[in-house]
Short mmCIF file of C-alpha atoms in Angstrom, two decimals:
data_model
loop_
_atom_site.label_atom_id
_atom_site.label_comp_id
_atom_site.label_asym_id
_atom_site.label_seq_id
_atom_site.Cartn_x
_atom_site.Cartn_y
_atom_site.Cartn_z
CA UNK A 1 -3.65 -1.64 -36.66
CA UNK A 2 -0.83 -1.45 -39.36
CA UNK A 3 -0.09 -4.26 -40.99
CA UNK A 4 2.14 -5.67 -43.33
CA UNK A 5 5.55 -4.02 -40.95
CA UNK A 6 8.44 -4.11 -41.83
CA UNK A 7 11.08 -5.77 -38.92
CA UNK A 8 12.92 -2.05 -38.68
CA UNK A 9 9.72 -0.25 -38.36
CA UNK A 10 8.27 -2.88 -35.24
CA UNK A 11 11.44 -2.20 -33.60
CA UNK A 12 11.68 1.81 -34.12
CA UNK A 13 8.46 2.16 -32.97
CA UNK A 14 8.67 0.12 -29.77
CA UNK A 15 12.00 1.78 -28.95
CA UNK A 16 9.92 5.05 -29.75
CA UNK A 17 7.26 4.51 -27.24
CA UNK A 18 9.99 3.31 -24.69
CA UNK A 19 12.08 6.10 -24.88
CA UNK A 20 9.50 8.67 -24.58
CA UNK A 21 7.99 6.56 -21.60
CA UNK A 22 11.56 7.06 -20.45
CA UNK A 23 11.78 11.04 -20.57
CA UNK A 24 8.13 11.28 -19.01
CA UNK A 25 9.35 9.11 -15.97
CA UNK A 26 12.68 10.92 -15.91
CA UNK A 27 10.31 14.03 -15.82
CA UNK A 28 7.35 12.74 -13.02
CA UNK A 29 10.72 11.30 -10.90
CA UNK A 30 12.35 15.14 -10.87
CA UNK A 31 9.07 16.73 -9.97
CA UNK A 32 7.73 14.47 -7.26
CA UNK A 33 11.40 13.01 -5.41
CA UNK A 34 11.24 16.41 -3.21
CA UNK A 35 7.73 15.90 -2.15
CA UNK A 36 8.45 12.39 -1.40
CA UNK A 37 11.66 13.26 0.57
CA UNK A 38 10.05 15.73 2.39
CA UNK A 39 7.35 13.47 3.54
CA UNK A 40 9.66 10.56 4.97
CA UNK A 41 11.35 13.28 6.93
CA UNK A 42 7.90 14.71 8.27
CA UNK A 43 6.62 11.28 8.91
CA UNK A 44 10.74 10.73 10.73
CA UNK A 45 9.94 13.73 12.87
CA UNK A 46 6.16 13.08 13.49
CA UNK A 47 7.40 9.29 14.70
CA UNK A 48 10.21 10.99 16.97
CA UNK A 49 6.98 13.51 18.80
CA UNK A 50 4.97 10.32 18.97
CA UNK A 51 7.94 8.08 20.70
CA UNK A 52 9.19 10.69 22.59
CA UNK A 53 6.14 12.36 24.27
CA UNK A 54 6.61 13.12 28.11
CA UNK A 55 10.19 14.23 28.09
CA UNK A 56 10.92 17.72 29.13
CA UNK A 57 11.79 20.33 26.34
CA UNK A 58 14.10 18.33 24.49
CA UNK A 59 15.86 19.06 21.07
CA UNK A 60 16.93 16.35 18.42
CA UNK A 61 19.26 16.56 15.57
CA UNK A 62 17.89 17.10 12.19
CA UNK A 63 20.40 14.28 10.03
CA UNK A 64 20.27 10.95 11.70
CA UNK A 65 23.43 8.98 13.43
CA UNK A 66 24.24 6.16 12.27
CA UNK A 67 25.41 3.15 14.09
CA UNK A 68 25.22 -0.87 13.57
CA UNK A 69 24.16 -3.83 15.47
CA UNK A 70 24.63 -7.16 14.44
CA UNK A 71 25.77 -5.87 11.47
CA UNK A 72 22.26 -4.02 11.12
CA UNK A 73 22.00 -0.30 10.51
CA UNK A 74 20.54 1.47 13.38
CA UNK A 75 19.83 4.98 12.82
CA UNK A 76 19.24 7.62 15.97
CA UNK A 77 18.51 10.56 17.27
CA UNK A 78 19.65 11.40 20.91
CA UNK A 79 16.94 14.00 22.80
CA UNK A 80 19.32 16.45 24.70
CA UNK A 81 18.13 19.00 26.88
CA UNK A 82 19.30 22.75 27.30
CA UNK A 83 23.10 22.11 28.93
CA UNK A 84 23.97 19.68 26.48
CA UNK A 85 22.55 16.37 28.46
CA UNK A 86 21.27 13.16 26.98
CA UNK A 87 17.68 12.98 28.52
CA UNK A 88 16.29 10.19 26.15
CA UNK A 89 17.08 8.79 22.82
CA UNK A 90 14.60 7.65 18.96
CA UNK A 91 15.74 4.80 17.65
CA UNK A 92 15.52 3.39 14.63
CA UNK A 93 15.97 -0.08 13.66
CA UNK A 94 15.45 -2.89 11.06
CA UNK A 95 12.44 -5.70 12.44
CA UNK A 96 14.07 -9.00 10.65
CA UNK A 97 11.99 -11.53 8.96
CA UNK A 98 8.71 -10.39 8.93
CA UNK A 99 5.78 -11.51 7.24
CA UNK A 100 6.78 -9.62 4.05
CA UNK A 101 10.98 -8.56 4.69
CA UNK A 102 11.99 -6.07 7.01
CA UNK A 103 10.77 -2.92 8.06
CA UNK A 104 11.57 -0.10 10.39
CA UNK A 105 10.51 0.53 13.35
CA UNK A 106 11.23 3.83 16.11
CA UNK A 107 11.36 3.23 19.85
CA UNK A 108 11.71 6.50 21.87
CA UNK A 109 13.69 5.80 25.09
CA UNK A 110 13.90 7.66 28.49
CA UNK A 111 17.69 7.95 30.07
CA UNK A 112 17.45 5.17 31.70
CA UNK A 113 16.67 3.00 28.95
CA UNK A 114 13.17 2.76 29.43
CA UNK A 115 10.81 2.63 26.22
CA UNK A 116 8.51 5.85 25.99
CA UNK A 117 6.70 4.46 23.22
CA UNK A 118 7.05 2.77 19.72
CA UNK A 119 6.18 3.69 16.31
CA UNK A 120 6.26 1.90 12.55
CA UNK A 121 7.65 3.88 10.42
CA UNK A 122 6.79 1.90 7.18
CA UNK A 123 5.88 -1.67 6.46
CA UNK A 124 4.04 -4.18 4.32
CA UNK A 125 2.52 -6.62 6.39
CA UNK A 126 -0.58 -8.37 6.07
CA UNK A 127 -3.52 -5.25 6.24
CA UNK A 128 -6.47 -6.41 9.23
CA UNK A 129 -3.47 -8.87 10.38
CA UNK A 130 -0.05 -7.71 10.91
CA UNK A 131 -1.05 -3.82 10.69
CA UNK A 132 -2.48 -4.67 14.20
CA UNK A 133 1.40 -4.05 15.52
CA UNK A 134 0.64 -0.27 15.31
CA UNK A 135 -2.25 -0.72 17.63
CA UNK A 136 -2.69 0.62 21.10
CA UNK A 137 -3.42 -3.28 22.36
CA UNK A 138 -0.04 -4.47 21.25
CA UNK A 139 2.28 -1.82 21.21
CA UNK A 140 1.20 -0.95 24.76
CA UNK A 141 2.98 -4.21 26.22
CA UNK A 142 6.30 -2.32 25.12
CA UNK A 143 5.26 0.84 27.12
CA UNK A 144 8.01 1.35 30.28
CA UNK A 145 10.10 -2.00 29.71
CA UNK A 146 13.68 -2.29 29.44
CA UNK A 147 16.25 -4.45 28.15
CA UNK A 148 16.90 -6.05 31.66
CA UNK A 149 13.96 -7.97 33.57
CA UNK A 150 12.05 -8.63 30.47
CA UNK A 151 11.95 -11.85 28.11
CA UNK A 152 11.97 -10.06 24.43
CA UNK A 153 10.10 -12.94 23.14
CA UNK A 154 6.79 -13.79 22.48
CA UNK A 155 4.56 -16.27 24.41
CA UNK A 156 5.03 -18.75 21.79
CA UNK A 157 8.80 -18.65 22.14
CA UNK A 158 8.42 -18.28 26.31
CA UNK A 159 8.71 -14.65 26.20
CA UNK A 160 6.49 -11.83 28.10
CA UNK A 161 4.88 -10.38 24.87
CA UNK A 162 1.30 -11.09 23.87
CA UNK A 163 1.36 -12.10 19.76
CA UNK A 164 -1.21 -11.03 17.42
CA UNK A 165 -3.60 -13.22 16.80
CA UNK A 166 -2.68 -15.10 13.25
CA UNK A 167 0.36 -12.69 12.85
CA UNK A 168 2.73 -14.46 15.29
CA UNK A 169 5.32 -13.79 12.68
CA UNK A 170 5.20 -10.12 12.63
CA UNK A 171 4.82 -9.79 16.26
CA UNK A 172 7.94 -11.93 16.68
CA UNK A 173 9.57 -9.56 13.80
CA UNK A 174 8.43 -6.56 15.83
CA UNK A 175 9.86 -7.94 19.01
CA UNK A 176 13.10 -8.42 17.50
CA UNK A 177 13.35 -5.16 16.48
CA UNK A 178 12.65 -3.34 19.17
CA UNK A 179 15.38 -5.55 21.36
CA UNK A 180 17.50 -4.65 18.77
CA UNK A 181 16.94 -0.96 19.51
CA UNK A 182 17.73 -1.26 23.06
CA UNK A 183 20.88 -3.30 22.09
CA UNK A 184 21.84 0.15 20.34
CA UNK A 185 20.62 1.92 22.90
CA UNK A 186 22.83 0.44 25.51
CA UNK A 187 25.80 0.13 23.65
CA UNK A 188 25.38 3.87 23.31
CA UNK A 189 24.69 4.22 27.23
CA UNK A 190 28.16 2.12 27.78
CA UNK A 191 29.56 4.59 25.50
CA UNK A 192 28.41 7.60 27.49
CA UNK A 193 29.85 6.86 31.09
CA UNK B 1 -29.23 7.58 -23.15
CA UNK B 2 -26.54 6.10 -24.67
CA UNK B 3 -24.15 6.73 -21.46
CA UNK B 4 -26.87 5.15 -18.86
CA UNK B 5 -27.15 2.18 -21.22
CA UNK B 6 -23.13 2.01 -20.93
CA UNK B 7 -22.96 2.55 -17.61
CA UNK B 8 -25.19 0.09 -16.68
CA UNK B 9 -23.23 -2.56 -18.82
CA UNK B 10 -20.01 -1.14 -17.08
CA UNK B 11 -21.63 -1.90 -13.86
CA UNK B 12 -23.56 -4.99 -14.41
CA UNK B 13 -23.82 -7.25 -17.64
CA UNK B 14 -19.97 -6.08 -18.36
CA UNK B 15 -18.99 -5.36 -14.48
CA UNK B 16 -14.80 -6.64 -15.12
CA UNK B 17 -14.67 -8.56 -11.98
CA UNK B 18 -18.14 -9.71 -11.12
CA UNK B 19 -18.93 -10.47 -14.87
CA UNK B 20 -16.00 -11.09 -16.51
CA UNK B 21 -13.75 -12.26 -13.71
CA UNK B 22 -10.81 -10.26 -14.86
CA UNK B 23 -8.45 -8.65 -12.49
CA UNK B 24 -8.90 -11.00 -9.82
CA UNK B 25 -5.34 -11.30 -7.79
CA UNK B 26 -6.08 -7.29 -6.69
CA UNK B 27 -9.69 -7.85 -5.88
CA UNK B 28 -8.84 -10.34 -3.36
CA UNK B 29 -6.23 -8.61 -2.01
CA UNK B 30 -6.63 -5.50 -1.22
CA UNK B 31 -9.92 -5.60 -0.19
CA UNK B 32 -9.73 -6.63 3.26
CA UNK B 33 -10.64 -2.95 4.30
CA UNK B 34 -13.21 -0.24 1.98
CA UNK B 35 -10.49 2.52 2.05
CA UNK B 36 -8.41 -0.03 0.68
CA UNK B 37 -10.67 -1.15 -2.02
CA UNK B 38 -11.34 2.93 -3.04
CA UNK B 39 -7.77 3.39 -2.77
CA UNK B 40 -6.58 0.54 -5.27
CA UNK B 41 -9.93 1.26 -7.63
CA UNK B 42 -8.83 4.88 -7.91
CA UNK B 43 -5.50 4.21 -8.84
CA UNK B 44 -6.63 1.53 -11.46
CA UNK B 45 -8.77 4.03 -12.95
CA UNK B 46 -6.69 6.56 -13.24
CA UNK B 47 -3.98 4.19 -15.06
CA UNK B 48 -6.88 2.39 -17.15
CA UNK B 49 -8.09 5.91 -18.41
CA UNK B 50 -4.54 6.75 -19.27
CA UNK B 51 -3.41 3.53 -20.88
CA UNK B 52 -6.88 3.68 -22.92
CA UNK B 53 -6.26 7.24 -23.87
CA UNK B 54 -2.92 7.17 -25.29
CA UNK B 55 -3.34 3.50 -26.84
CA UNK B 56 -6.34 4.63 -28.21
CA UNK B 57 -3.97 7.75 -29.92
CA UNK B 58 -1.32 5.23 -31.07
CA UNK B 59 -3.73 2.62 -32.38
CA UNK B 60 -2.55 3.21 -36.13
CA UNK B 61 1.48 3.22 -35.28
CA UNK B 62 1.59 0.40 -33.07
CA UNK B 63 2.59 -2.72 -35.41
CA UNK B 64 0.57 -5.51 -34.38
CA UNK B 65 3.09 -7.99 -33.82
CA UNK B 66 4.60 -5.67 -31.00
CA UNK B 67 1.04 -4.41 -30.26
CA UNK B 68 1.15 -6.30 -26.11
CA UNK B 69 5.12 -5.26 -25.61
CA UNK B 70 3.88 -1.49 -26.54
CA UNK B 71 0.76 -1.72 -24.49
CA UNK B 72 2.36 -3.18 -21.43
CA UNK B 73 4.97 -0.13 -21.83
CA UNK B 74 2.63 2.42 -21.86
CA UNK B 75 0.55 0.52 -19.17
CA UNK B 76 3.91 0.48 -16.82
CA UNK B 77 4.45 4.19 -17.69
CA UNK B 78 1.08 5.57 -16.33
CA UNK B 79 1.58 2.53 -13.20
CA UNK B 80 4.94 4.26 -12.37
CA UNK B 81 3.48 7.52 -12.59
CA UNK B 82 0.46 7.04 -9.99
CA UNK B 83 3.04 5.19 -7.92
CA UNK B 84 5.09 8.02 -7.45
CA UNK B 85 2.45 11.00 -7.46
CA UNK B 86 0.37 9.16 -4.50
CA UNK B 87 4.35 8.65 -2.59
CA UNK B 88 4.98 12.49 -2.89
CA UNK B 89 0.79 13.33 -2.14
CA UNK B 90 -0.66 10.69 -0.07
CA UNK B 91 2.02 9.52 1.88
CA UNK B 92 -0.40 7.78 4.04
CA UNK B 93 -2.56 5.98 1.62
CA UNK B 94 0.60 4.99 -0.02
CA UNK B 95 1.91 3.43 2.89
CA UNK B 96 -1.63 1.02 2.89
CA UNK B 97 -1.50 0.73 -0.79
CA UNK B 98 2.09 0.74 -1.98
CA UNK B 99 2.78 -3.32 -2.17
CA UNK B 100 -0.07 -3.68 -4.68
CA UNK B 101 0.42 -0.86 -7.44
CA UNK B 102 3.20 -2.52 -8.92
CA UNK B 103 0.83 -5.14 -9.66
CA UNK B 104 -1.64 -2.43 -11.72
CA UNK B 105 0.49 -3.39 -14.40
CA UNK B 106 -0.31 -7.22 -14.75
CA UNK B 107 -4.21 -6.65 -14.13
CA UNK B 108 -6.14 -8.20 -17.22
CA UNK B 109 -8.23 -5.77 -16.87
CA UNK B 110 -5.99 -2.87 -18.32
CA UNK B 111 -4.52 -5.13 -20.95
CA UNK B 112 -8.08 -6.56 -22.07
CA UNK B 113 -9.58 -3.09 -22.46
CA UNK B 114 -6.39 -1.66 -24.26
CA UNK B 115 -6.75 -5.01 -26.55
CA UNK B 116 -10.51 -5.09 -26.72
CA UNK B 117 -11.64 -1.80 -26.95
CA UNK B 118 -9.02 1.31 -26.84
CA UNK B 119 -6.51 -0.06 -30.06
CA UNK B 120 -10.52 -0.19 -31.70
CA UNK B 121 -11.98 3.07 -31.28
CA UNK B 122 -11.86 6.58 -31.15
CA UNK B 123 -10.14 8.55 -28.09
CA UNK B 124 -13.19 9.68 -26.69
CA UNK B 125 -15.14 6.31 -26.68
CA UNK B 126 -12.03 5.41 -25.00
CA UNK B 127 -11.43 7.63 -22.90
CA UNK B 128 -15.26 6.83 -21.48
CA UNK B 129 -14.64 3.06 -21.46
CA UNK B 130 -11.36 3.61 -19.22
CA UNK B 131 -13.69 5.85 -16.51
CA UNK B 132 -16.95 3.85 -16.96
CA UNK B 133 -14.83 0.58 -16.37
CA UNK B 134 -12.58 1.95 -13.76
CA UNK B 135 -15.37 3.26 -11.37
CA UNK B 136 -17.17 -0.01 -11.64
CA UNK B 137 -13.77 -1.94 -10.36
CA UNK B 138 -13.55 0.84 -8.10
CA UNK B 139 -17.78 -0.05 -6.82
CA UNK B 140 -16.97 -3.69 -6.96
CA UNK B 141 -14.36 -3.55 -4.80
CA UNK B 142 -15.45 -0.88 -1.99
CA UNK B 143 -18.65 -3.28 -1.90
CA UNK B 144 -16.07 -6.28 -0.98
CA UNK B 145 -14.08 -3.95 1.28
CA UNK B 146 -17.01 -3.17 2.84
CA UNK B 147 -18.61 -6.18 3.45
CA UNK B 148 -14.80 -7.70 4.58
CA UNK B 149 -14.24 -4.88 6.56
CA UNK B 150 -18.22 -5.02 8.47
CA UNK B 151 -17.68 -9.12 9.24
CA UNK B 152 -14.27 -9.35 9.44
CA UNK B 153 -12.93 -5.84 11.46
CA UNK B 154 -16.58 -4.75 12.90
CA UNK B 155 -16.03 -1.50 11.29
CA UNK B 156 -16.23 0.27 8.10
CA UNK B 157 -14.16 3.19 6.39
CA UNK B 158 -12.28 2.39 9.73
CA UNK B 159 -15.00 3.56 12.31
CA UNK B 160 -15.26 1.29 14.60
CA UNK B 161 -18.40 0.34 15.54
CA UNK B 162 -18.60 -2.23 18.29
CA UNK B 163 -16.60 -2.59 21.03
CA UNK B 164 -13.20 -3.39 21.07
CA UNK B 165 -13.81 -6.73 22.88
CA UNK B 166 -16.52 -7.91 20.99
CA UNK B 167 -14.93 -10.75 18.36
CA UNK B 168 -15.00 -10.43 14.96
CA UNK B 169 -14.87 -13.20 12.38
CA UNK B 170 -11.35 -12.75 10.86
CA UNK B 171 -11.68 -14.85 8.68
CA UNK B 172 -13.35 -12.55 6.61
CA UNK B 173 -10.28 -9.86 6.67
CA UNK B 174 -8.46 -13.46 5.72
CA UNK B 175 -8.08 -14.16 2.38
CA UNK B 176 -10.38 -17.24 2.37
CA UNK B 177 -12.72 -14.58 3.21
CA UNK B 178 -12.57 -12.63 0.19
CA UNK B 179 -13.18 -15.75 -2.29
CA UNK B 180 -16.14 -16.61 0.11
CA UNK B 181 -17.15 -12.83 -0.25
CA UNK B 182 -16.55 -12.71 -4.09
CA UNK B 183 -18.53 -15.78 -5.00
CA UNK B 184 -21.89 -14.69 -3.00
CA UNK B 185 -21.04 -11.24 -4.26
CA UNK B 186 -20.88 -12.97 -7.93
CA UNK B 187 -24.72 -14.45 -7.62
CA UNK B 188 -25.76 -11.31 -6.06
CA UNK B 189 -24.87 -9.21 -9.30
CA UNK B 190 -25.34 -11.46 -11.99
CA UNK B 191 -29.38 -11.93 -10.57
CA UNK B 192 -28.75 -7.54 -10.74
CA UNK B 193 -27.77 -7.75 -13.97
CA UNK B 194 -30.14 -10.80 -15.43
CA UNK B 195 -33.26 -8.53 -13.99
CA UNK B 196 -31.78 -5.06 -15.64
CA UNK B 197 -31.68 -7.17 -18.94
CA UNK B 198 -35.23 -8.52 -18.16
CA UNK B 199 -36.53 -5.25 -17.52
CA UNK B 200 -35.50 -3.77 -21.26
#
């Protein structure tokens, strides 16, 4: 270690090692932002196959629409078939207050408003807790429900849905996402007739 | 010789979380799963052998008085870096591990070797330190992962191997699981490393 600095030398040298840790990130961010981008979009379009699945030859649009629900963003893609007709619809929406924020999730719709399936696109909730969401036990209560008939709340709150053990809180966030989904989704029904 | 003789301290008399109890708040969080524990002990080494290298380079410019400012710089550079190579590589892992590599940057482990042994010795040495100290965080915590993951998930590297019905004691993925974990874990090694000593 020097000693004995002077006060401009301390201070050139610090900015020195900042500014060059500058460039290199300026550098890494340039080389690795189309990777990244590419990989949300193949996870997007992975999610859409996964939420979709048992719909006849469908084809989706490659930039999301964008739409809002209680003043939400909801992002979707509407499945059309050959002549031009919706035959099911990926939606993505916000989950509120979960365990750690917000995060996305996709729900894959039939025309008549059934769920196909669900998907997570990213989140940060407790791992060996909350991750349990994206498991077959729980997301398999959402399979073939719609927004009529059902009670989009979990047992705790005298709903239909089974929580996750110690991650009540995520499955309610879940839950409210997905209703929020089929809140877009039937706006955008409405919309259609 | 020389290396075994570091490598064993690395692992054992000078193991950084069983030993010297640094780096704790990662330890007992991401290690409710072994891929998690790899995961985060890769990424630490990676960053530890970088910050050690380059601090290691600078060790004569860096005024003293600035000498944790410049470290922690240098230390957020090579975080930042890993953050957004395993984003654009390992999407996947990234999604498991992405809340906790911000937090690279704040793990006493990093800082202590930069302080303690990088801004002291030559770049090779340090560059040896940073590995040797990295894969031994990386050990300690797939052990912890592992032993989480068996009690608390019945499964390990996330192969499940019981059935699906068969409970689990989750309070081992908990996180009063991992200090329960950690502290038999820390007699366990210590006795290691007091019969390694012994045996010299």
């Amino acid at each position: 270690m020097a000693k004995d600095e002077s006060a401009i030398k301390v201070v050139l040298v610090l900015v020195i090692i900042a500014a060059f840790s500058a460039m290199l990130l300026a550098y890494v961010n340039q080389v690795t932002r189309g990777p990244i981008e590419e990989n949300k979009r193949l996870e997007v379009i992975r999610a859409i196959e996964i939420v979709l699945k048992g719909l006849p030859v469908y084809t989706v649009p490659d930039e999301a629409k964008l739409m809002e629900i209680d003043n939400s963003p909801i992002k979707y893609y509407p499945a059309t078939a050959e002549d031009g007709t919706v035959v099911g619809n990926a939606i993505i929406a916000m989950a509120p207050n979960g365990f750690t924020g917000e995060f996305p999730v996709m729900i894959g719709l039939d025309n008549t408003g059934k769920i196909i399936d669900t998907y997570v696109l990213e989140h940060k909730e407790t791992p060996g807790l909350g991750d349990k969401m994206t498991h077959e036990k729980f997301k398999g209560q959402y399979r073939g429900k719609d927004i009529t008939g059902t009670n989009w709340k979990v047992k705790k709150d005298g709903g239909d849905f089974d929580a996750i053990t110690a991650a009540t809180i995520t499955s309610r966030a879940f839950t409210d996402g997905v209703l929020r989904a089929l809140e877009a989704n039937k706006a955008l029904m409405e919309e259609n007739q | 010789m020389k290396l075994l003789d570091k490598t064993k301290k690395a692992f054992f008399s000078e193991n950084p979380v069983t030993a010297l109890l640094l780096g704790l708040c990662p330890t007992l969080a991401v290690t409710s799963s072994a891929e998690n524990g790899i995961g985060m002990g890769l990424s630490t080494t990676f960053v530890l052998i970088g910050s050690n290298v380059v601090i290691s380079l600078l060790k004569n410019i860096i005024p003293s008085k600035v000498r944790i400012p410049a470290f922690i710089v240098v230390i957020a550079t090579f975080v930042t870096i890993v953050d957004m190579g395993l984003q654009a590589t390992m999407y996947d892992l990234h999604k498991t591990l992405g809340l906790f590599i911000p937090l690279i940057v704040v793990n006493c482990i990093i800082l202590g070797r930069a302080e303690a042994f990088a801004s002291k010795n030559s770049v090779m040495d340090s560059f040896w330190d940073g590995l040797l100290m990295g894969l031994s965080f990386t050990f300690t915590l797939f052990i912890l992962g592992a032993i989480r993951e068996v009690l608390g998930s019945g499964a390990i590297l996330g192969y499940k191997f019981i059935a699906d019905t068969t409970p689990t004691i989750l309070l081992f993925v908990l996180a009063p699981g991992a200090f329960i974990t950690l502290g038999f874990m820390l007699v366990g090694m210590n006795k290691i490393s007091k019969a390694l000593q012994g045996g010299k």
